[in-house]
CSV table of C-alpha atoms in Angstrom, one decimal:
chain,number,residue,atom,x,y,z
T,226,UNK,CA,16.1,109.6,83.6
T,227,UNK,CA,18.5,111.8,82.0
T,228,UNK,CA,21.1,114.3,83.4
T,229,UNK,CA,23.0,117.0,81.6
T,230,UNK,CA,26.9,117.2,83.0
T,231,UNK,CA,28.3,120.8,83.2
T,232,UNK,CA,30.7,119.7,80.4
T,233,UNK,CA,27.4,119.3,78.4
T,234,UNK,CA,27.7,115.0,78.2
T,235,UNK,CA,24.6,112.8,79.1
T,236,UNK,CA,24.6,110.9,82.4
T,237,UNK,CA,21.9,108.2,82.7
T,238,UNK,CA,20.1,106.8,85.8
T,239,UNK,CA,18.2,103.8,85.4
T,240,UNK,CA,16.8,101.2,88.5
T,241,UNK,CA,17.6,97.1,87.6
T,242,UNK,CA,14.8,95.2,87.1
T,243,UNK,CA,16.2,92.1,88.9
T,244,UNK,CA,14.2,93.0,91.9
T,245,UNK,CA,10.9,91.7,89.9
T,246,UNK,CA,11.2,88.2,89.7
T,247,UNK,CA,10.7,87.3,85.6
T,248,UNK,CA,12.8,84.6,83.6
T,249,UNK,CA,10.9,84.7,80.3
T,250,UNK,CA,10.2,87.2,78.1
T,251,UNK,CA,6.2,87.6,78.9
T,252,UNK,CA,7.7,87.9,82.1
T,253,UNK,CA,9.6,90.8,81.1
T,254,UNK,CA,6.6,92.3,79.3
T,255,UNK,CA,4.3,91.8,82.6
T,256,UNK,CA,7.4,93.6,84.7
T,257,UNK,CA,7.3,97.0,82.4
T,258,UNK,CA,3.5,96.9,82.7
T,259,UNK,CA,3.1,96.1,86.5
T,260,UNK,CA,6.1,97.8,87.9
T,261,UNK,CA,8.2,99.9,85.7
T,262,UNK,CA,5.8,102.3,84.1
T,263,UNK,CA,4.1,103.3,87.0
T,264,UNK,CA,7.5,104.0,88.7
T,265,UNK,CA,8.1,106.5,85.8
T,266,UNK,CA,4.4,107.5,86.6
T,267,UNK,CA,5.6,108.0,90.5
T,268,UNK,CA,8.1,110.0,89.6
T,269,UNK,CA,6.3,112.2,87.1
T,270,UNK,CA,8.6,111.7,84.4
T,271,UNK,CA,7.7,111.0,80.3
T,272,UNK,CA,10.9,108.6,80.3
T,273,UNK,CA,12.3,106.7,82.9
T,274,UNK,CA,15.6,104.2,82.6
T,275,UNK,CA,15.6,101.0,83.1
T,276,UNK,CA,18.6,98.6,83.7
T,277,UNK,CA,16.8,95.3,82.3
T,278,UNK,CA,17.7,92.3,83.7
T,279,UNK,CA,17.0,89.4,81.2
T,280,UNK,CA,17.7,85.9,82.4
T,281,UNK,CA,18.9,83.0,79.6
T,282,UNK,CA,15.4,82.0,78.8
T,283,UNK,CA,14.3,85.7,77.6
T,284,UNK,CA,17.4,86.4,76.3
T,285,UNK,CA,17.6,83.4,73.9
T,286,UNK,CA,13.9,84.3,73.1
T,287,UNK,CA,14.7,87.5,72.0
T,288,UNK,CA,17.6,87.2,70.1
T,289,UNK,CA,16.6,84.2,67.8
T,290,UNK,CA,13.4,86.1,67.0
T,291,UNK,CA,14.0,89.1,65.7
T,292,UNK,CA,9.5,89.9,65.4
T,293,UNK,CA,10.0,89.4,69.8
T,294,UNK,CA,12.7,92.1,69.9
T,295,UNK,CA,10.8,94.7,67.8
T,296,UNK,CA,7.4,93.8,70.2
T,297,UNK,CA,9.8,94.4,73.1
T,298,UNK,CA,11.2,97.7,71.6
T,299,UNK,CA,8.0,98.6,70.9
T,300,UNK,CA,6.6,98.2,74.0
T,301,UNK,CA,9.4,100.0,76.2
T,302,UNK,CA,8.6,103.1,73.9
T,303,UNK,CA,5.0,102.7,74.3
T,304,UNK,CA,5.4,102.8,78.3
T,305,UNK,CA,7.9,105.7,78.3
T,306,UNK,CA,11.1,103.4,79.6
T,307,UNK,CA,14.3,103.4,77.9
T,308,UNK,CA,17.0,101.0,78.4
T,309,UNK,CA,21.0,101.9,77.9
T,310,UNK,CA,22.1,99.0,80.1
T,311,UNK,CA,22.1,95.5,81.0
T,312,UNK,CA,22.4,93.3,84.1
T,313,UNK,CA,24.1,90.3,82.8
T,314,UNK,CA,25.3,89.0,86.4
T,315,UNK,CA,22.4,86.6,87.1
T,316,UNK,CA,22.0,84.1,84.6
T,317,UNK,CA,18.8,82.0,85.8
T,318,UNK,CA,16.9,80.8,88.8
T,319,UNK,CA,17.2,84.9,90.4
T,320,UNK,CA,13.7,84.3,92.0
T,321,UNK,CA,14.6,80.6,93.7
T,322,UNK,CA,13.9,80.0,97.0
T,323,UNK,CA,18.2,80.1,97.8
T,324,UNK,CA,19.7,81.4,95.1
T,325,UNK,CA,22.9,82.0,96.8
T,326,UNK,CA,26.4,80.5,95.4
T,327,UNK,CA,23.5,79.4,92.5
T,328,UNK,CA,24.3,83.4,91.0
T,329,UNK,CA,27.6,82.8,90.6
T,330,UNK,CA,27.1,80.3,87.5
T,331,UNK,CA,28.3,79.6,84.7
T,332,UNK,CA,31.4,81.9,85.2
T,333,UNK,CA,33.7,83.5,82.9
T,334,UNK,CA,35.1,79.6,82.3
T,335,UNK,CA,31.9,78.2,80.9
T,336,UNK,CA,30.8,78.6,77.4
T,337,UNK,CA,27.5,79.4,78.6
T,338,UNK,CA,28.8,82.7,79.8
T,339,UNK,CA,30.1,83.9,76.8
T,340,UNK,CA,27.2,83.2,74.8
T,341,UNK,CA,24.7,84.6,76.8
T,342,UNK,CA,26.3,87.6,77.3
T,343,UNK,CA,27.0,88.0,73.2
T,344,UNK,CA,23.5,87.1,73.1
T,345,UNK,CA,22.8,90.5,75.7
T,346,UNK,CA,24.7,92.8,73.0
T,347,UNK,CA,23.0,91.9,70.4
T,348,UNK,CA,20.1,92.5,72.3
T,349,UNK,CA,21.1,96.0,73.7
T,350,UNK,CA,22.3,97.2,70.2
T,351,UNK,CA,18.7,97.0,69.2
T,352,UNK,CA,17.0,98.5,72.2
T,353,UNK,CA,18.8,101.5,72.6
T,354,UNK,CA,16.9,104.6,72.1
T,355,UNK,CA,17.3,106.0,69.0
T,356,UNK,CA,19.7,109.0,69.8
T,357,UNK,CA,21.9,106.6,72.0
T,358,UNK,CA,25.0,105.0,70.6
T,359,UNK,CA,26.8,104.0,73.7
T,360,UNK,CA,25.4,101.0,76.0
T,361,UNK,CA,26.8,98.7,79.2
T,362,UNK,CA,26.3,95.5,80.3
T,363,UNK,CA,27.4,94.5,83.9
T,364,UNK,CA,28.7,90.5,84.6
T,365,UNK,CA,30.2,88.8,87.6
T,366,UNK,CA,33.7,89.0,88.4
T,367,UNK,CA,34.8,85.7,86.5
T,368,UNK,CA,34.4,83.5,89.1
T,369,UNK,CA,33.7,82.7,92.7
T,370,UNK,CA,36.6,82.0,94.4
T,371,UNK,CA,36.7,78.3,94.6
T,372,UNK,CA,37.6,76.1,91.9
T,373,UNK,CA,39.3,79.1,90.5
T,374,UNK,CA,42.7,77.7,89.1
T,375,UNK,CA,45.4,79.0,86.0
T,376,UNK,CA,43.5,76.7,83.7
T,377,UNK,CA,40.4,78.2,84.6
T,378,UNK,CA,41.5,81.7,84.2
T,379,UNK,CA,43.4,81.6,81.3
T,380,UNK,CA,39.9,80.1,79.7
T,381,UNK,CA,38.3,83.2,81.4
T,382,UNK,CA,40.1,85.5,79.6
T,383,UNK,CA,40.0,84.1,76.2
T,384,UNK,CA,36.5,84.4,76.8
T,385,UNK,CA,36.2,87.8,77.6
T,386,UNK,CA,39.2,88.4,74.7
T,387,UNK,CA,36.8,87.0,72.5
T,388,UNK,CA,33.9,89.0,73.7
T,389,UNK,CA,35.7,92.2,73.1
T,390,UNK,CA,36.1,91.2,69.5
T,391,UNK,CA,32.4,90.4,68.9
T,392,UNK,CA,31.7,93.7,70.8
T,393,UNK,CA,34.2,95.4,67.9
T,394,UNK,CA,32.1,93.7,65.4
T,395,UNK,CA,28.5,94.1,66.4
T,396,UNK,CA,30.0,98.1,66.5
T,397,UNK,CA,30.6,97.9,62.9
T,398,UNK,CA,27.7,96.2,62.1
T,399,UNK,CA,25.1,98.1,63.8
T,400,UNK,CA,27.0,101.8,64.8
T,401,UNK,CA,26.2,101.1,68.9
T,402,UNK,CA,29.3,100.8,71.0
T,403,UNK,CA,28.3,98.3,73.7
T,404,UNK,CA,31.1,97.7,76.6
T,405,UNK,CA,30.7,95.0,79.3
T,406,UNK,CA,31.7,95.9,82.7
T,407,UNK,CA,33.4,92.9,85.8
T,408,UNK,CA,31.2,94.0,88.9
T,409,UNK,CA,33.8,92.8,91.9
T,410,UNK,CA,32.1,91.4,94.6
T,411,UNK,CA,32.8,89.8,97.7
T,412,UNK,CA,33.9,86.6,97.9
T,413,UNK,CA,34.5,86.6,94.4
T,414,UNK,CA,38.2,85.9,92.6
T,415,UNK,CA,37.6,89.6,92.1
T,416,UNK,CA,36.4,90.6,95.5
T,417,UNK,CA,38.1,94.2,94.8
T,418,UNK,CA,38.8,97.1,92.1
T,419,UNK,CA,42.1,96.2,93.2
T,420,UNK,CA,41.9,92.7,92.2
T,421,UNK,CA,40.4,93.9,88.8
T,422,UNK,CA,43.0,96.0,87.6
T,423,UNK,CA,45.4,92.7,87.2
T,424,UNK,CA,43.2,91.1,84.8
T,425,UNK,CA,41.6,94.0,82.8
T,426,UNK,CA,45.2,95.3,82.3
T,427,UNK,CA,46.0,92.2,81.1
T,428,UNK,CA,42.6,91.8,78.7
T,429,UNK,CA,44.0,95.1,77.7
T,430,UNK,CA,40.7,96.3,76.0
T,431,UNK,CA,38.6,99.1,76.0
T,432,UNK,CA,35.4,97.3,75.8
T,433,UNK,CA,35.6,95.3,78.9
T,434,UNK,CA,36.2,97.4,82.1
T,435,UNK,CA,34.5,97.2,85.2
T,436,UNK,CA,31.0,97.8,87.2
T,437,UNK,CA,31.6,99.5,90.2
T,438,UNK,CA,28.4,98.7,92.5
T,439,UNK,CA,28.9,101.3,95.7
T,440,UNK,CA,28.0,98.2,98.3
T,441,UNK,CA,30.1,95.4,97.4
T,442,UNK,CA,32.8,98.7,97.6
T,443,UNK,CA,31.6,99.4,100.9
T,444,UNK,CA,31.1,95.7,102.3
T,445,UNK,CA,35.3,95.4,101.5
T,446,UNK,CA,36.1,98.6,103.4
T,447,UNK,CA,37.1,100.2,99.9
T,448,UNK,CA,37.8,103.7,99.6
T,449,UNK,CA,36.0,105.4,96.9
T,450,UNK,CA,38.8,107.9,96.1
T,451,UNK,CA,41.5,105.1,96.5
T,452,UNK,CA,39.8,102.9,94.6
T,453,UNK,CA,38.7,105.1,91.4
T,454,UNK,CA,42.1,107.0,91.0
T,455,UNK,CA,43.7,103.6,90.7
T,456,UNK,CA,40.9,102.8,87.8
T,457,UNK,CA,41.9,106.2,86.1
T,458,UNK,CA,46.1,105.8,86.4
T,459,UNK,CA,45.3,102.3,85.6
T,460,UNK,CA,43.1,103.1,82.0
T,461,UNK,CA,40.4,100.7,83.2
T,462,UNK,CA,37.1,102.5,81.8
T,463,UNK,CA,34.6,102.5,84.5
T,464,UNK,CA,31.1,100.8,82.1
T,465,UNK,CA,29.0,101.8,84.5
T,466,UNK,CA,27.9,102.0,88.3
T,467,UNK,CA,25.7,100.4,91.0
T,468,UNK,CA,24.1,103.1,93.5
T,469,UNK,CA,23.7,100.7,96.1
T,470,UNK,CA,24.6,100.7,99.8
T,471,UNK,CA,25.2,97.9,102.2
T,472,UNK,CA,24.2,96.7,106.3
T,473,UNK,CA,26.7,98.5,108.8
T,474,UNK,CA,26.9,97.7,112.5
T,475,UNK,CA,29.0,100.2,114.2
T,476,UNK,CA,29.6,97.9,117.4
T,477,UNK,CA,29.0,94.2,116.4
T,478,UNK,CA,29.7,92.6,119.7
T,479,UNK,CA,26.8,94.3,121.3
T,480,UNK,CA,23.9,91.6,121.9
T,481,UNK,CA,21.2,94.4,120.9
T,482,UNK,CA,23.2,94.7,117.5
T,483,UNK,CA,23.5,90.9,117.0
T,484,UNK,CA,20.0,90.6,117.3
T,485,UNK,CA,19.4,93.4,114.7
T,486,UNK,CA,21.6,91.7,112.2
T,487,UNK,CA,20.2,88.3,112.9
T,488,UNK,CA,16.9,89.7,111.4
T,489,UNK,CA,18.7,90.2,107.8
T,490,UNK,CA,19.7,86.6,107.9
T,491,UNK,CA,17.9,85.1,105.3
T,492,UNK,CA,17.4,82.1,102.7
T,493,UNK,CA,17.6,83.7,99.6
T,494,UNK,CA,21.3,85.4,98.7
T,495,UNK,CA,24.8,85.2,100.0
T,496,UNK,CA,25.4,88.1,102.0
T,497,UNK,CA,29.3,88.0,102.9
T,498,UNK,CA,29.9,90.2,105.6
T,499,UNK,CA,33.7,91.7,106.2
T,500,UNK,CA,35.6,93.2,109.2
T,501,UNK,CA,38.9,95.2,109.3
T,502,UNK,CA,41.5,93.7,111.7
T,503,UNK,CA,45.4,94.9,112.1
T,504,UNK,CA,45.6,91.9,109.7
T,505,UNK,CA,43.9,92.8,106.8
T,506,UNK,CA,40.3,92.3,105.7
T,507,UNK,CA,38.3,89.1,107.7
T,508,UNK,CA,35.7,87.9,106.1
T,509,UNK,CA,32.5,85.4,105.8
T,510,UNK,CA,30.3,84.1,103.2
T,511,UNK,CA,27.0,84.7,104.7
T,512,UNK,CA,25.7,86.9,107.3
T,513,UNK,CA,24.7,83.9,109.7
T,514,UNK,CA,28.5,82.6,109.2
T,515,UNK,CA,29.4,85.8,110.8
T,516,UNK,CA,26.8,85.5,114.0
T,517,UNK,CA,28.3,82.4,114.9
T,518,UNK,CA,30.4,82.0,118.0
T,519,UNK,CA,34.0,83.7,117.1
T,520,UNK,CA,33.9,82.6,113.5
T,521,UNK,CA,34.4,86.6,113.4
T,522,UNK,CA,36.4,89.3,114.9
T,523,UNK,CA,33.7,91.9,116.6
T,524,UNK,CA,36.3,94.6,118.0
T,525,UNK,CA,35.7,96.9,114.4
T,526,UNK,CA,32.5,97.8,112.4
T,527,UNK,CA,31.0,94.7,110.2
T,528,UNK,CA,29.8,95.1,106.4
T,529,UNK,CA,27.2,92.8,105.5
T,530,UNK,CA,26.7,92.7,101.6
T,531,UNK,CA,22.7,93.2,101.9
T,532,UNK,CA,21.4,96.3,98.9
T,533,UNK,CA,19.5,98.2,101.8
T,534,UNK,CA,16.8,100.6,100.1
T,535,UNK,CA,18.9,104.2,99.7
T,536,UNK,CA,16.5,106.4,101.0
T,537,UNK,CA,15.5,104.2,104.3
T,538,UNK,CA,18.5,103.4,106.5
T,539,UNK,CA,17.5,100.2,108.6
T,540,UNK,CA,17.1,101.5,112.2
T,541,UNK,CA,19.2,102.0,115.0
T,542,UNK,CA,21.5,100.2,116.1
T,543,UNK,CA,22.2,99.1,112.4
T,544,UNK,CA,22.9,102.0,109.6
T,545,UNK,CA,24.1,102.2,105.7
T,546,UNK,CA,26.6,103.0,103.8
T,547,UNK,CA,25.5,105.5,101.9
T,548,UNK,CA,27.9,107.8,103.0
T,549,UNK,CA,30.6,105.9,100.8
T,550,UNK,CA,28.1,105.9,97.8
T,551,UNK,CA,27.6,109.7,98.5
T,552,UNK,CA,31.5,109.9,98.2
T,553,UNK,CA,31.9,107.9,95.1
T,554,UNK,CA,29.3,109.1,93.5
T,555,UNK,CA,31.0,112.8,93.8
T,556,UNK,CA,33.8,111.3,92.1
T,557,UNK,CA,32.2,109.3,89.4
T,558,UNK,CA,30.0,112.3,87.7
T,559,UNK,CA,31.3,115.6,89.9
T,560,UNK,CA,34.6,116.1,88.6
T,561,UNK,CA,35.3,118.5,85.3
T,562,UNK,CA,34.3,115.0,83.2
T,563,UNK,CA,32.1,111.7,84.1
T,564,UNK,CA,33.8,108.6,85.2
T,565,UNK,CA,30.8,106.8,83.7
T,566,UNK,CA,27.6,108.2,81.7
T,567,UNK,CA,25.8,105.2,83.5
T,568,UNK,CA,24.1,104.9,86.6
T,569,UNK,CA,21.9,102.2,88.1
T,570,UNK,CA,20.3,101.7,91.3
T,571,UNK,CA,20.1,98.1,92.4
T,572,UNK,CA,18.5,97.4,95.4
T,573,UNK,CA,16.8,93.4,94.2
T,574,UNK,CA,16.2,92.9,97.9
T,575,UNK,CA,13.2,94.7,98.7
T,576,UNK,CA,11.2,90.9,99.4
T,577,UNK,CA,14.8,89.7,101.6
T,578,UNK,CA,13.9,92.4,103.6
T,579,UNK,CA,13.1,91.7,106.9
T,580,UNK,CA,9.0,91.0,107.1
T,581,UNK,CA,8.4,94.5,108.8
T,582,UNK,CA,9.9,96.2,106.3
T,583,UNK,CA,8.7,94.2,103.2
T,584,UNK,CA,6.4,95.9,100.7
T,585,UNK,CA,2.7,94.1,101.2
T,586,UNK,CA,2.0,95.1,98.0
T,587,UNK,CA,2.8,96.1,94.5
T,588,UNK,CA,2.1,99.7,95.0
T,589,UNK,CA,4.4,99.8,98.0
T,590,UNK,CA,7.4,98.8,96.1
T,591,UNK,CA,6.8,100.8,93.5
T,592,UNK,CA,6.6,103.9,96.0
T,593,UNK,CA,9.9,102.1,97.1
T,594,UNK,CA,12.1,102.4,94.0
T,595,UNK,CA,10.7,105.4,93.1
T,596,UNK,CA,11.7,107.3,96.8
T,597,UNK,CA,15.5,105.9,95.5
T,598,UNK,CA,15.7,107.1,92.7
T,599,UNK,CA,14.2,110.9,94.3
T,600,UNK,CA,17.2,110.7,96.5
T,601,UNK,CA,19.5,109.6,93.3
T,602,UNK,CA,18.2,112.1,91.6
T,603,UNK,CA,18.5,114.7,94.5
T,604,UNK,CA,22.3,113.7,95.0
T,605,UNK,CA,23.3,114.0,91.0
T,606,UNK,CA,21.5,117.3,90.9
T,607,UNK,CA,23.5,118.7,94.4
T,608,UNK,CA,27.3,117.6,92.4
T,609,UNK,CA,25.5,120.3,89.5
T,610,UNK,CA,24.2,118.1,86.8
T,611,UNK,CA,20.5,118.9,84.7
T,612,UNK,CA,18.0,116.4,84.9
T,613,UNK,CA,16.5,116.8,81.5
T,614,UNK,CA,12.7,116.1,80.2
């Protein structure tokens, strides 16, 4: 979907496709067919955006064959989709059983990394649409936490250094200007757009900037205003953004709201969850962490880093956060210029939901995405921008 800013630029809004569980290529081909196209067909559109998430096996597929990248070209334009951006965070194994700290490897410190996301450029050069120069690609934050050391980050950003320069390259080659964007997320060496600017300062290139996804800003008590006028004074481009929002319980040490978030406890991903204290930000890795006896504090609101579908607020006692993604979305595209031309919505855990509020069937989830990306749609046209045709 395509929106037309008041200072006449293109904004685009895509939804991820790492909510459909596909690791090879005729995975990816099964995904546009079974899900994607008749979201665009839900929402009554000729062309919807997709943010495509292609995992190492479909990625390597596509770029050493270049006959498998014209089919998959083909066959986006043939189903109406249109891709302008990448989710490079997972790398494989998205649909195990416990994915959890799994997501977080290889980092910025492993070769792997750097190739596959090189191998994601080349890729995106070739599928964007035709009157498209500009794409983004989205990665993890360089590392989880632990095991983090100088060594380790001074081999992060070579990587990335060097990525930039292939990015400079593939530019000449092929005219497309692809950028690649750190996504912070909790529990992460870059848990903040704080702890970004450090780093991308010091990488000191246009083509690597940062992701901002609106629930990992939300689960660390950010504030949208604070946090993207310190991107702006700081130079750091924003690539592109998340529309996401994240659990809130307003009074955590009630029973009746213990036993609500005890239902989002589940198997499958990490969901750190924060609290603010007169000390600073307290934090766990996982949800059930938190719901443990005192591991903690319960006297403020808790953030628990779970993408809640944005148009269905989990019930009372429990809420969202999409107040804070209806405030940074007001600064990201309704000021005199975008902060970003590209916008994703990323919910991927429609089948972590709790079983009550699962989709039963394909049709239901495709009703799903497509009531999000209404109520995207609706906020970007109340801050004044066009959807086009």
């Amino acid at each position: 979907m395509r929106f037309r800013h008041p200072d006449g630029s293109t904004v685009h809004l895509a939804y991820c496709t790492n909510v459909h569980l596909a690791e090879t290529l005729d995975g990816v081909l099964a995904q546009l067919r079974d899900h994607c196209e008749p979201v665009r067909r839900r929402l009554g559109r000729d062309r919807l955006g997709i943010g495509l998430w292609l995992a190492k096996d479909a990625a390597h597929t596509l770029v050493s064959d270049p006959s498998a990248l014209r089919g998959l070209r083909t066959e986006l334009d043939r189903r109406g989709l249109e891709v302008v951006t990448l989710n490079g965070f997972p790398y494989e194994g998205f649909g195990a059983e416990e994915v959890k700290y799994r997501v977080y490897k290889p980092d910025w410190a492993d070769p792997e990394r750097l190739d596959h996301t090189t191998a994601l450029a080349r890729v995106l050069a070739q599928l964007l649409p035709d009157d498209v120069t500009e794409g983004s690609i989205s990665t993890l934050p360089l590392a989880w936490r632990t095991a983090y050391d100088d060594k380790r980050a001074a081999t992060a950003h070579k990587a990335l250094t060097t990525l930039a320069e292939r990015l400079d390259a593939l530019h000449e080659l092929t005219g497309r200007s692809l950028r690649v964007g750190l996504e912070p997320e909790p529990g992460c060496t870059v848990e903040t757009t704080a702890d970004a600017l450090a780093p991308l300062t010091a990488i000191g290139h246009d083509r690597i900037g940062i992701c901002v996804d609106t629930c990992h800003l939300a689960t660390s008590f950010e504030d949208p205003h604070t946090a993207l006028d310190a991107l702006t004074e700081a130079r750091v481009p924003v690539v592109k953004s998340q529309l996401s929002a994240a659990l809130h319980a307003e009074h955590p040490h009630l029973p009746e709201v213990r036993t609500a978030l005890a239902a989002f406890d589940e198997p499958r991903f990490l969901h750190q969850t924060r609290t603010r204290t007169s000390a600073g930000l307290r934090g766990t890795d996982d949800l059930g962490q938190a719901l443990a006896d005192d591991a903690l504090p319960d006297a403020s609101p808790w953030r628990a880093h779970f993408h809640v579908p944005l148009h269905a607020a989990p019930a009372a006692p429990l809420t969202s956060t999409l107040p804070v993604l209806r405030a940074a979305l007001a600064q990201l595209v309704g000021g005199p210029h975008p902060l970003t031309h590209h916008l994703e919505v990323e919910t991927y855990t429609w089948q972590a939901l709790p079983p009550e509020l699962r989709p039963r069937a394909r049709a239901q989830l495709a009703d799903g995405i497509a009531a999000e990306l209404t109520l995207a749609r609706e906020l970007l046209t109340d801050l004044g921008l066009k959807e086009l045709p």
